[in-house]
C-alpha positions as MATLAB code, in Angstrom:
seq = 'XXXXXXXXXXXXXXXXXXXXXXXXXXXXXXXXXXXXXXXXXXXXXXXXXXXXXXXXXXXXXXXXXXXXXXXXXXXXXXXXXXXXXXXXXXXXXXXXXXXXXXXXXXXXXXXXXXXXXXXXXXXXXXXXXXXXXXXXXXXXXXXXXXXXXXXXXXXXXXXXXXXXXXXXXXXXXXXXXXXXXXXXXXXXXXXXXXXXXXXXXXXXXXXXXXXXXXX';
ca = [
      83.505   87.935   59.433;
      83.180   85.062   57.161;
      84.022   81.646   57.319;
      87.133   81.951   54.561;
      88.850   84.867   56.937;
      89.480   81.664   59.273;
      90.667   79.731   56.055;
      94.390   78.966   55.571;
      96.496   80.479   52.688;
      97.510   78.319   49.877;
     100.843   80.078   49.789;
     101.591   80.520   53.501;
     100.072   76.220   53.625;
     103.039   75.830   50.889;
     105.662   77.729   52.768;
     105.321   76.053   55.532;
     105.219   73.304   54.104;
     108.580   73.930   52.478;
     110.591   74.943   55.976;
     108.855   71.843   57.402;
     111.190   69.418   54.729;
     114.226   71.708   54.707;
     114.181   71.298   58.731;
     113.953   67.515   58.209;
     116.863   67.351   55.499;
     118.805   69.388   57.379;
     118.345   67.240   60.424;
     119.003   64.107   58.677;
     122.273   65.662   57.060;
     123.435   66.916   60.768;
     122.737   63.420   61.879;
     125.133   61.931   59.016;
     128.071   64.522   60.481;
     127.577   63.219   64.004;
     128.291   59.669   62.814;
     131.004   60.934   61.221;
     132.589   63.042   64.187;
     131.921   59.783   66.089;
     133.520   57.422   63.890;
     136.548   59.547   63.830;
     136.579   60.010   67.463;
     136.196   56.020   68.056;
     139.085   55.642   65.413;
     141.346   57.484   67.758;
     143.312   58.544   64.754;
     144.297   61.793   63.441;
     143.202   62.375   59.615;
     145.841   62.868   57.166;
     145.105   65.813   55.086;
     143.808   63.523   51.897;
     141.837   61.679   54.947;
     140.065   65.610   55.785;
     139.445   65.988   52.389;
     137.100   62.941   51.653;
     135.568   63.458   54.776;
     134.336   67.144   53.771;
     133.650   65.977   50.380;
     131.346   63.341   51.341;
     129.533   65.906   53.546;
     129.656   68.309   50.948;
     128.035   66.041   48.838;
     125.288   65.104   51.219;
     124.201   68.880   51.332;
     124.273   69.441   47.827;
     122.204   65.906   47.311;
     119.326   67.627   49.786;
     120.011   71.275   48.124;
     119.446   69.911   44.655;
     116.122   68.358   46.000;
     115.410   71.940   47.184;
     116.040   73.273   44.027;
     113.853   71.476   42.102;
     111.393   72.098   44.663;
     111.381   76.210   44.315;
     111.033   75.730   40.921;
     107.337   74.696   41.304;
     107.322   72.509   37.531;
     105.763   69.464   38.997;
     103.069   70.472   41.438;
     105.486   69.476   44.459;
     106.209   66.068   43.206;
     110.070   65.496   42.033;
     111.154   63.843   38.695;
     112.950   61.261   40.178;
     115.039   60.928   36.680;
     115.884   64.432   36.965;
     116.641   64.489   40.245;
     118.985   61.412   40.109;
     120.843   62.721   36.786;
     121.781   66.231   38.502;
     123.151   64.477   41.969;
     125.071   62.019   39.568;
     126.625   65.084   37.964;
     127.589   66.648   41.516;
     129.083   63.087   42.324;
     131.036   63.443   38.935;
     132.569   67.117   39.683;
     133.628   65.934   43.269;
     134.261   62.673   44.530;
     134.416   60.850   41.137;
     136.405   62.839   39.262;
     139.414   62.694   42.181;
     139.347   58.710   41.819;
     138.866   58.776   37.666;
     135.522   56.854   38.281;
     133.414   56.636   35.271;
     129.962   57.727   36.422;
     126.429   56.477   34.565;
     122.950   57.430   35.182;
     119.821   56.088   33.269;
     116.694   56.959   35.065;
     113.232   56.369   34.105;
     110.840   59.251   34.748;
     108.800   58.796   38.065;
     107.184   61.257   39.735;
     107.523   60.425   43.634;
     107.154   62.848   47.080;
     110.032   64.952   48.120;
     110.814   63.180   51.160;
     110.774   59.435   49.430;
     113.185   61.588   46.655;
     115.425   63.049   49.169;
     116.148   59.152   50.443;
     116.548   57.793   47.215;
     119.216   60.451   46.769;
     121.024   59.918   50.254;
     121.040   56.778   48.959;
     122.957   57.138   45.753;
     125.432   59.485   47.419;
     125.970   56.756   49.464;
     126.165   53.902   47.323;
     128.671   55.885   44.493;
     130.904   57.178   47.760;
     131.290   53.687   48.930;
     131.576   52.354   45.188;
     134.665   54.969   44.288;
     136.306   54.120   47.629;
     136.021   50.442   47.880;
     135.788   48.891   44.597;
     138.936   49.724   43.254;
     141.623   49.667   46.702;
     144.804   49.650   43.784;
     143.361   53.207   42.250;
     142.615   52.096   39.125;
     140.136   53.578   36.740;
     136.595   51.767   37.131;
     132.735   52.376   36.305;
     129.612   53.298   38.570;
     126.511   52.894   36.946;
     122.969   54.522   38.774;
     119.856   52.770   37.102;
     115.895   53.361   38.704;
     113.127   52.336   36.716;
     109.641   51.397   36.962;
     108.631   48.021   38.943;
     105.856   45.897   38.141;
     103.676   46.666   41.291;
     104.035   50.539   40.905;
     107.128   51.176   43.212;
     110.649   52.094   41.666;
     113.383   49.523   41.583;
     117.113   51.402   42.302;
     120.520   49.864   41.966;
     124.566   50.710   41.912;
     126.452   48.836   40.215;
     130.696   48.956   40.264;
     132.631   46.853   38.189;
     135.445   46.563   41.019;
     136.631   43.872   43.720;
     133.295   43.102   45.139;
     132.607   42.532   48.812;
     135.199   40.907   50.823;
     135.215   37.331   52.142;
     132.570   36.452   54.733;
     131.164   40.087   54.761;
     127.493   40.532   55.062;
     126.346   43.477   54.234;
     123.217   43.318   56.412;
     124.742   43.542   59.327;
     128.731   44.361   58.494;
     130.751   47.516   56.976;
     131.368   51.475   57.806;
     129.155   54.533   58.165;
     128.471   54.300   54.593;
     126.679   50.887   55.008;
     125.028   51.472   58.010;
     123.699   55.143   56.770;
     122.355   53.341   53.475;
     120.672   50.193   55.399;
     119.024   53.192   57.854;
     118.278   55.654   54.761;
     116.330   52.129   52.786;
     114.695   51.610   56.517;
     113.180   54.695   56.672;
     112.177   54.437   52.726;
     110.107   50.957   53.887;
     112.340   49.507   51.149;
     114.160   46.250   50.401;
     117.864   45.825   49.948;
     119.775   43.400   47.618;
     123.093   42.796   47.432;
     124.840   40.955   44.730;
     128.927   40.583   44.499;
     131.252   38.443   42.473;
     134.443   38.990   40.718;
     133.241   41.489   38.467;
     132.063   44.214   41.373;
     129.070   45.127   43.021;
     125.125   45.214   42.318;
     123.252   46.947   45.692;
     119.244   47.108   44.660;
     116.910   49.173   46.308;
     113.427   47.837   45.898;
     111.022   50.940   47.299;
     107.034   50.711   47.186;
];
């Protein structure tokens, strides 16, 4: 018996590999729906029927965001490295079909090309769902027609610089966003703790900038 009979397959090292992050996503994701089922039960409120809806849309969202990731994935184009500008364009258009489109949000995405790991990817995309769920139901309380624009580019020390802009209400008076708001704001702050990134906030009368700084 030779030394490569003991030697582990590429393919079955890939596989494994692959089940190893879906397990993870799918954690995270079931970790987002406990929040949710505990914010609800701490609310001690029943949910209207438009209240049921956005919750299973934002959840619905937050599967395909991790799905997409997936997807891109299986396809094998990029040696198991994700385009983060294709990767942020296609969960932008799954934010446009669902929780956009039922608010008339305007949604924009201009992403540079990076090439980053799936996990760092799948964060950065939590955190976009994230951002653009809280932008469409917060920066526009009279349900007016508004903008969200999605921009990641290139920073100068190598890392990728992230950021959601609104062109609504901004934050309210004597909010601080590193420490106040919903699950929204406390998944994002976790997601960007777990990325080792920084978070920027910036609000004024005309909306809402949140940064994500990521080495």
């Amino acid at each position: 018996m030779s030394v490569t009979d003991f030697q582990a397959d590429p393919a079955d090292t890939r596989h494994r590999e692959a089940h190893h992050r879906i397990a993870n996503n799918l954690a995270l994701i079931a970790g987002f729906v406990r929040l949710q089922s505990s914010k609800i039960s701490k609310d001690r409120q029943p949910l209207s029927a438009t209240d049921a809806r956005l919750v299973l849309e934002e959840v619905e969202v937050r599967i395909q965001t991790v799905g997409q990731l997936h997807h891109l994935l299986a396809l094998g184009e990029n040696g198991g490295l994700i385009d983060v500008s294709e990767y942020l364009r296609s969960i932008c258009g799954i934010l446009s079909q669902s929780v956009c489109s039922s608010r008339s949000i305007d949604l924009r995405c201009d992403a540079r090309t990076a090439m980053i790991a799936p996990q760092a990817a799948a964060l950065l995309g939590l955190i976009v769902t994230e951002l653009v769920t809280n932008a469409v139901k917060y920066a526009h309380p009279a349900g007016t027609t508004g903008r969200v624009s999605v921009l990641c580019r290139h920073d100068r020390g190598g890392g990728l610089i992230l950021s959601v802009s609104d062109d609504g209400v901004g934050l309210p008076e004597g909010f601080d966003p590193r420490v106040d708001g919903g699950l929204g704001m406390r998944v994002v702050r976790s997601l960007a703790d777990q990325l080792d990134a920084e978070l920027d906030f910036d609000s004024g009368p005309l909306g809402l900038t949140v940064t994500v700084t990521a080495p």
